[in-house]
PDB file of C-alpha atoms in Angstrom:
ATOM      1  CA  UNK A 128      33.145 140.796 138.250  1.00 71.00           C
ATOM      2  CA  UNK A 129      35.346 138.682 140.354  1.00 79.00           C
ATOM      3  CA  UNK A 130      38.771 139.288 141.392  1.00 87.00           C
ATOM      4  CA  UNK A 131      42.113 136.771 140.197  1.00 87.00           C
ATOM      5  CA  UNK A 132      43.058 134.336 142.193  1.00 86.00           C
ATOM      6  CA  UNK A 133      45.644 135.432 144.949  1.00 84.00           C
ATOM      7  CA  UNK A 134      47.490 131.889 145.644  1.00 84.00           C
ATOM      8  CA  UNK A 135      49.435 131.546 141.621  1.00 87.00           C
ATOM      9  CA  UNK A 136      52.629 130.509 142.050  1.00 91.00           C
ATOM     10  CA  UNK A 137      55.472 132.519 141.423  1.00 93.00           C
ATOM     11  CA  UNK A 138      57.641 132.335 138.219  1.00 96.00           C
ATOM     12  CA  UNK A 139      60.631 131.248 140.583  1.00 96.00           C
ATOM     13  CA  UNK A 140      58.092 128.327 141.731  1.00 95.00           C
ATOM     14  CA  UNK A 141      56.998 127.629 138.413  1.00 96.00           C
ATOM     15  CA  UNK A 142      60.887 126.935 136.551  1.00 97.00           C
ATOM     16  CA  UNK A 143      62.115 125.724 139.537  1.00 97.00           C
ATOM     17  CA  UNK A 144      59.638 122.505 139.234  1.00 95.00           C
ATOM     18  CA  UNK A 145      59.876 122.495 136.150  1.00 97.00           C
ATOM     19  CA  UNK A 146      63.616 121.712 136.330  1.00 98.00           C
ATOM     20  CA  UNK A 147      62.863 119.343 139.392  1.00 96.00           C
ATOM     21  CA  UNK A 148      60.219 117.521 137.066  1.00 96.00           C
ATOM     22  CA  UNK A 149      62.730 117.128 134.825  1.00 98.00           C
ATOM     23  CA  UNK A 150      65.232 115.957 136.716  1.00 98.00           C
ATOM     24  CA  UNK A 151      62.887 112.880 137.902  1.00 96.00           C
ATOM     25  CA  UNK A 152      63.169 111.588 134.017  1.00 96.00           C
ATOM     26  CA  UNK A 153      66.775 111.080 134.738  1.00 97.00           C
ATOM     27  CA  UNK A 154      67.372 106.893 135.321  1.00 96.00           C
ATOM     28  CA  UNK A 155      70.776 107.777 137.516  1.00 96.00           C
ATOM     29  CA  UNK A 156      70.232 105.989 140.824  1.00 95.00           C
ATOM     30  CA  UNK A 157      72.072 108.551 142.828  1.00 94.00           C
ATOM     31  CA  UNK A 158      71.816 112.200 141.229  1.00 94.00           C
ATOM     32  CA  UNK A 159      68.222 113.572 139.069  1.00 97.00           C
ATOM     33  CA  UNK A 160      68.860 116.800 138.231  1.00 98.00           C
ATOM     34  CA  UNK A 161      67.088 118.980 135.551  1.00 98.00           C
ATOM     35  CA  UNK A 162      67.470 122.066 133.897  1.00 98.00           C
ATOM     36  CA  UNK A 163      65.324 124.629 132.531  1.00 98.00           C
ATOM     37  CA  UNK A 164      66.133 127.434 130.452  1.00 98.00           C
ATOM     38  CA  UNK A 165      63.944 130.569 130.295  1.00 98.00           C
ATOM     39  CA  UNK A 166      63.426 133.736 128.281  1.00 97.00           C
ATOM     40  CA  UNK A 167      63.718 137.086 130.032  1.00 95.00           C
ATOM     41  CA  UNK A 168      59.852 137.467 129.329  1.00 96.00           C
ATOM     42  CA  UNK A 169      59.396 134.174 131.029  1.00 97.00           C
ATOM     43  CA  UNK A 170      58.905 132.123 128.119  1.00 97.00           C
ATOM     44  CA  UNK A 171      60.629 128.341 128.673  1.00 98.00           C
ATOM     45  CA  UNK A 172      62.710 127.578 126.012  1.00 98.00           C
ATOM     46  CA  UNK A 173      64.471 124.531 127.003  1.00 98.00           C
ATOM     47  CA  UNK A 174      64.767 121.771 129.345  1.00 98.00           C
ATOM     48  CA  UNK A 175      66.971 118.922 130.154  1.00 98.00           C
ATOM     49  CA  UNK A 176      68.375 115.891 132.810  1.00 98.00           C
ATOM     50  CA  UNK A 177      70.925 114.293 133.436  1.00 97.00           C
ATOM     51  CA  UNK A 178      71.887 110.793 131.438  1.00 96.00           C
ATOM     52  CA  UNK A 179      73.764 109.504 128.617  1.00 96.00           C
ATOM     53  CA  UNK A 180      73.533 111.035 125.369  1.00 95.00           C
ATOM     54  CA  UNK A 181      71.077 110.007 122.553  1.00 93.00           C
ATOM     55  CA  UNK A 182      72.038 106.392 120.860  1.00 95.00           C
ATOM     56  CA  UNK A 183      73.740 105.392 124.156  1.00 95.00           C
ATOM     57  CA  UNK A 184      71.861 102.873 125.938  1.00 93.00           C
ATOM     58  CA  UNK A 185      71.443 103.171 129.782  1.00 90.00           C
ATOM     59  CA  UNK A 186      71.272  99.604 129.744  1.00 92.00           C
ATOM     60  CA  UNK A 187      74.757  98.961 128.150  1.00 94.00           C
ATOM     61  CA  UNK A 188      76.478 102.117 130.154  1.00 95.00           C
ATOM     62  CA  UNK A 189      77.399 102.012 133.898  1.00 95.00           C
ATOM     63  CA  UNK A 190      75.794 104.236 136.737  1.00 94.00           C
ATOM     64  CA  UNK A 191      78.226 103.130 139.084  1.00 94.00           C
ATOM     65  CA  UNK A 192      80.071 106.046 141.397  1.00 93.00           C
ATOM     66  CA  UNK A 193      82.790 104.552 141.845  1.00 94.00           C
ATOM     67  CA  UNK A 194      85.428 101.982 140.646  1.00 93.00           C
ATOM     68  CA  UNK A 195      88.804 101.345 139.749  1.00 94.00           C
ATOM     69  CA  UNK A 196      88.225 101.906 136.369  1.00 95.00           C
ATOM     70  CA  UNK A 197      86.598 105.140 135.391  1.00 94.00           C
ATOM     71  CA  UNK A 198      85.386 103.274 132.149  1.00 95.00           C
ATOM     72  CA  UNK A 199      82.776 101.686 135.133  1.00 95.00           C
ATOM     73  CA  UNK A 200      81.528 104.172 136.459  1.00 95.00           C
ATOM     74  CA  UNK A 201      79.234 106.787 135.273  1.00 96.00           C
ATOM     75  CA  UNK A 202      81.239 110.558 135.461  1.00 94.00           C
ATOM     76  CA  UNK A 203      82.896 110.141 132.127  1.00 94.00           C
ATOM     77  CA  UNK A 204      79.493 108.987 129.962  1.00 97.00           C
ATOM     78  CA  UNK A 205      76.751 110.918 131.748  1.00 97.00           C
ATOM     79  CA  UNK A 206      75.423 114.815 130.331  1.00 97.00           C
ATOM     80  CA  UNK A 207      74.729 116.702 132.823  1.00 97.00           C
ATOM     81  CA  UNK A 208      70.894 118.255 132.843  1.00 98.00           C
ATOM     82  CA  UNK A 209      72.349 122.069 131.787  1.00 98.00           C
ATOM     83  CA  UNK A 210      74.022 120.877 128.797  1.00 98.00           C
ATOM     84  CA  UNK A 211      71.284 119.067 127.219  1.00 98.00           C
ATOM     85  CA  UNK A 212      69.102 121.945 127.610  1.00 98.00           C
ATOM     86  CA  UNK A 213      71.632 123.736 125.986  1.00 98.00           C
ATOM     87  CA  UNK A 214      71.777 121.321 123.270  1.00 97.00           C
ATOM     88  CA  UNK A 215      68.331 120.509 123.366  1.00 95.00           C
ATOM     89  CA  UNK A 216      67.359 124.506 122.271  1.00 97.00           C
ATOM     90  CA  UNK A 217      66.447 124.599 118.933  1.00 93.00           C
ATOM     91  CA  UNK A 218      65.272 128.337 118.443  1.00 89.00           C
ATOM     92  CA  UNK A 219      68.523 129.954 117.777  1.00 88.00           C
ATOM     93  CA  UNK A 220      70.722 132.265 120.513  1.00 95.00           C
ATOM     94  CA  UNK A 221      69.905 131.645 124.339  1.00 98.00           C
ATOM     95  CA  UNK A 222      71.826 136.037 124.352  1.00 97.00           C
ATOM     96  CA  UNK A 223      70.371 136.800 127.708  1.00 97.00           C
ATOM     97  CA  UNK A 224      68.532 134.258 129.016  1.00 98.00           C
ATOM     98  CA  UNK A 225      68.304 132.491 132.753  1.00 98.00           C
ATOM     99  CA  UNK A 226      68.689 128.781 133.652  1.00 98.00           C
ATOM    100  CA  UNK A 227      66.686 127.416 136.684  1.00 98.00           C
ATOM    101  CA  UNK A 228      68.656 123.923 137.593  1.00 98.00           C
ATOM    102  CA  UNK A 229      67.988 122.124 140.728  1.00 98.00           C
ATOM    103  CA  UNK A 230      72.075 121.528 141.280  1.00 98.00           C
ATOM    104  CA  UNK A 231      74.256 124.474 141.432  1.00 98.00           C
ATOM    105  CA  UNK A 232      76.276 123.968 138.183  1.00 98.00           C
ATOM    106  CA  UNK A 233      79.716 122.403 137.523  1.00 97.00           C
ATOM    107  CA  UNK A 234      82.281 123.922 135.632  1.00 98.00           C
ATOM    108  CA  UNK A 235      82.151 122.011 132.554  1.00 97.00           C
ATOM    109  CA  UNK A 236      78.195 123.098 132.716  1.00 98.00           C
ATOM    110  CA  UNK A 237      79.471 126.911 134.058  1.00 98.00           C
ATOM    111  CA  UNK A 238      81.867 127.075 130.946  1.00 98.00           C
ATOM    112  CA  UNK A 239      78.848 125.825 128.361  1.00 98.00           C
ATOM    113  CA  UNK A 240      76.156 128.440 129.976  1.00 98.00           C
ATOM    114  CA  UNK A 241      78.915 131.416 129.483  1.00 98.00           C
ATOM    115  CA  UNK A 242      79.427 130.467 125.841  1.00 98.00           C
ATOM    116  CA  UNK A 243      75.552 130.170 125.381  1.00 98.00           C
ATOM    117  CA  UNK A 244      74.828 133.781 126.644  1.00 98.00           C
ATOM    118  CA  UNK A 245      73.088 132.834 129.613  1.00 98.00           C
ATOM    119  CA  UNK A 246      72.896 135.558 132.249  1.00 98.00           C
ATOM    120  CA  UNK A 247      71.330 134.295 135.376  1.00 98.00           C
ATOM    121  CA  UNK A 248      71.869 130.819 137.008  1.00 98.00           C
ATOM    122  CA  UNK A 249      69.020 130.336 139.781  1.00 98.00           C
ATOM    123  CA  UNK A 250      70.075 127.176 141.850  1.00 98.00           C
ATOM    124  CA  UNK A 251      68.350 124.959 144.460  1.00 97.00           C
ATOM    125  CA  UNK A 252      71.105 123.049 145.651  1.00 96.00           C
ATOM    126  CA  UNK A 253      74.917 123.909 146.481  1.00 97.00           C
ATOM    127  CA  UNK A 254      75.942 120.427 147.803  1.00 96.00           C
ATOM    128  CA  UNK A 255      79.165 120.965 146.002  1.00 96.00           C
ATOM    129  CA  UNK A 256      79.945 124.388 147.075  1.00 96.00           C
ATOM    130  CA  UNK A 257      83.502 123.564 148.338  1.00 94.00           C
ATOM    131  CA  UNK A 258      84.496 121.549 145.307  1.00 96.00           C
ATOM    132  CA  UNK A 259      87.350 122.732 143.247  1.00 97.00           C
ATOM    133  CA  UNK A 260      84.724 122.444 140.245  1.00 96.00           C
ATOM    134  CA  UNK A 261      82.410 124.556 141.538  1.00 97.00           C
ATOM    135  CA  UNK A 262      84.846 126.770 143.066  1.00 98.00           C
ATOM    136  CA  UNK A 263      85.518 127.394 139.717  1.00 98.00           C
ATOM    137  CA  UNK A 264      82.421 127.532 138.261  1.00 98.00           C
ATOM    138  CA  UNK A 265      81.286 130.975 140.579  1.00 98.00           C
ATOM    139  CA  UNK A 266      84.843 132.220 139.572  1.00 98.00           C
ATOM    140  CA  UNK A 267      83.919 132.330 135.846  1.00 98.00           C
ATOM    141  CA  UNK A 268      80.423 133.276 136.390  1.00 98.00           C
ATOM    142  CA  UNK A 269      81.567 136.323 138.154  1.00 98.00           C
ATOM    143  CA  UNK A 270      84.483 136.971 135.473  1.00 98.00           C
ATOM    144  CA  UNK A 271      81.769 136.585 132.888  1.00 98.00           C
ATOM    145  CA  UNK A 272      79.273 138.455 134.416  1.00 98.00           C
ATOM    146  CA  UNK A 273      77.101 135.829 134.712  1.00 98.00           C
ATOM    147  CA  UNK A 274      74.753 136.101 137.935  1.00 98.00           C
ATOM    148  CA  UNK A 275      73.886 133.427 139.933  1.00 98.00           C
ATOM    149  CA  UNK A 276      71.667 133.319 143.011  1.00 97.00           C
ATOM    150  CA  UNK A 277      70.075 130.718 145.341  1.00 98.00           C
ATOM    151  CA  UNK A 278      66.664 129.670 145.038  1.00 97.00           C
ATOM    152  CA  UNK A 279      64.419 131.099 148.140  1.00 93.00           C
ATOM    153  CA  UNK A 280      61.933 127.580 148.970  1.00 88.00           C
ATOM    154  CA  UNK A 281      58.370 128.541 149.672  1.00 85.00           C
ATOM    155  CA  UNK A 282      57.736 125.728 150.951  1.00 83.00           C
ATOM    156  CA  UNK A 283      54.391 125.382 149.038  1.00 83.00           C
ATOM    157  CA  UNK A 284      54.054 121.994 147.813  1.00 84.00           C
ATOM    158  CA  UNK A 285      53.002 121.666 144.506  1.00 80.00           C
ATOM    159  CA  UNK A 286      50.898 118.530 143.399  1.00 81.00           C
ATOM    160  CA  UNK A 287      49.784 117.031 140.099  1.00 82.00           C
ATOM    161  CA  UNK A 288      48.299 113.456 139.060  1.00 84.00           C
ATOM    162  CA  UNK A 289      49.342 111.905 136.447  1.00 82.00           C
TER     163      UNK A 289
END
């Protein structure tokens, strides 16, 4: 009899690329993020990226950043990856669940993940942190009792072929 392997990745490791896979099916030049939403027996249940919703054509809608006109530019079309996973779910009630998403949630996404039940946020990124939106979104979470903590890198890199 042989013994198990000894090198598995981790469940962190595991939902974490699976959110940063897919984020890279996101078309926006400047931001791929993805989401994925997980059981608390590790079962994924959802997943999503950021782009425009279904029936709106990233060809016809802009991915611009900025502009005069906020009907140009991208903020007021785009879902953000946590919603659509959200939305995406088609089992029934997320009660209890965690979300692994490789940008530390907005609070448009922070009010959406309290509603849903979630109970964990685990977050690669906090480029935002001193944002008025995300500010807000860690106020909420803590009113709500929703827990959120940073994801801790290995630094393993994980490679597939496609």
């Amino acid at each position: 009899m042989s013994d198990k392997r000894k090198d598995y990745i981790s469940w962190d490791e595991y939902f974490m690329a699976v959110a940063k896979l897919a984020g890279m099916r996101s078309k926006d030049p400047n931001s791929q993020v993805g989401s994925c939403i997980v059981s608390a027996d590790n079962k994924i249940l959802s997943i999503g990226y950021n782009g425009f919703p279904r029936g709106c054509s990233d060809e016809d809608f802009p991915w611009a950043r900025e502009g005069e006109d906020p009907l140009k530019t991208k903020y007021i079309y785009v879902t953000h990856s946590e919603l659509n996973a959200i939305l995406n779910y088609r089992g029934g009630s997320l009660e209890g669940s965690k979300i692994y998403v490789s940008l530390f949630p907005c609070n448009e996404c922070a009010k959406a993940i309290i509603q849903a039940g979630i109970k964990k946020v685990i977050y690669d990124c906090d480029k935002y942190s001193g944002t008025p939106g995300v500010i807000a979104s860690k106020m909420m979470f803590q009113a709500a009792g929703v827990a959120f903590q940073k994801y801790e890198p290995t630094m393993r890199k994980i490679e597939i072929e496609v």
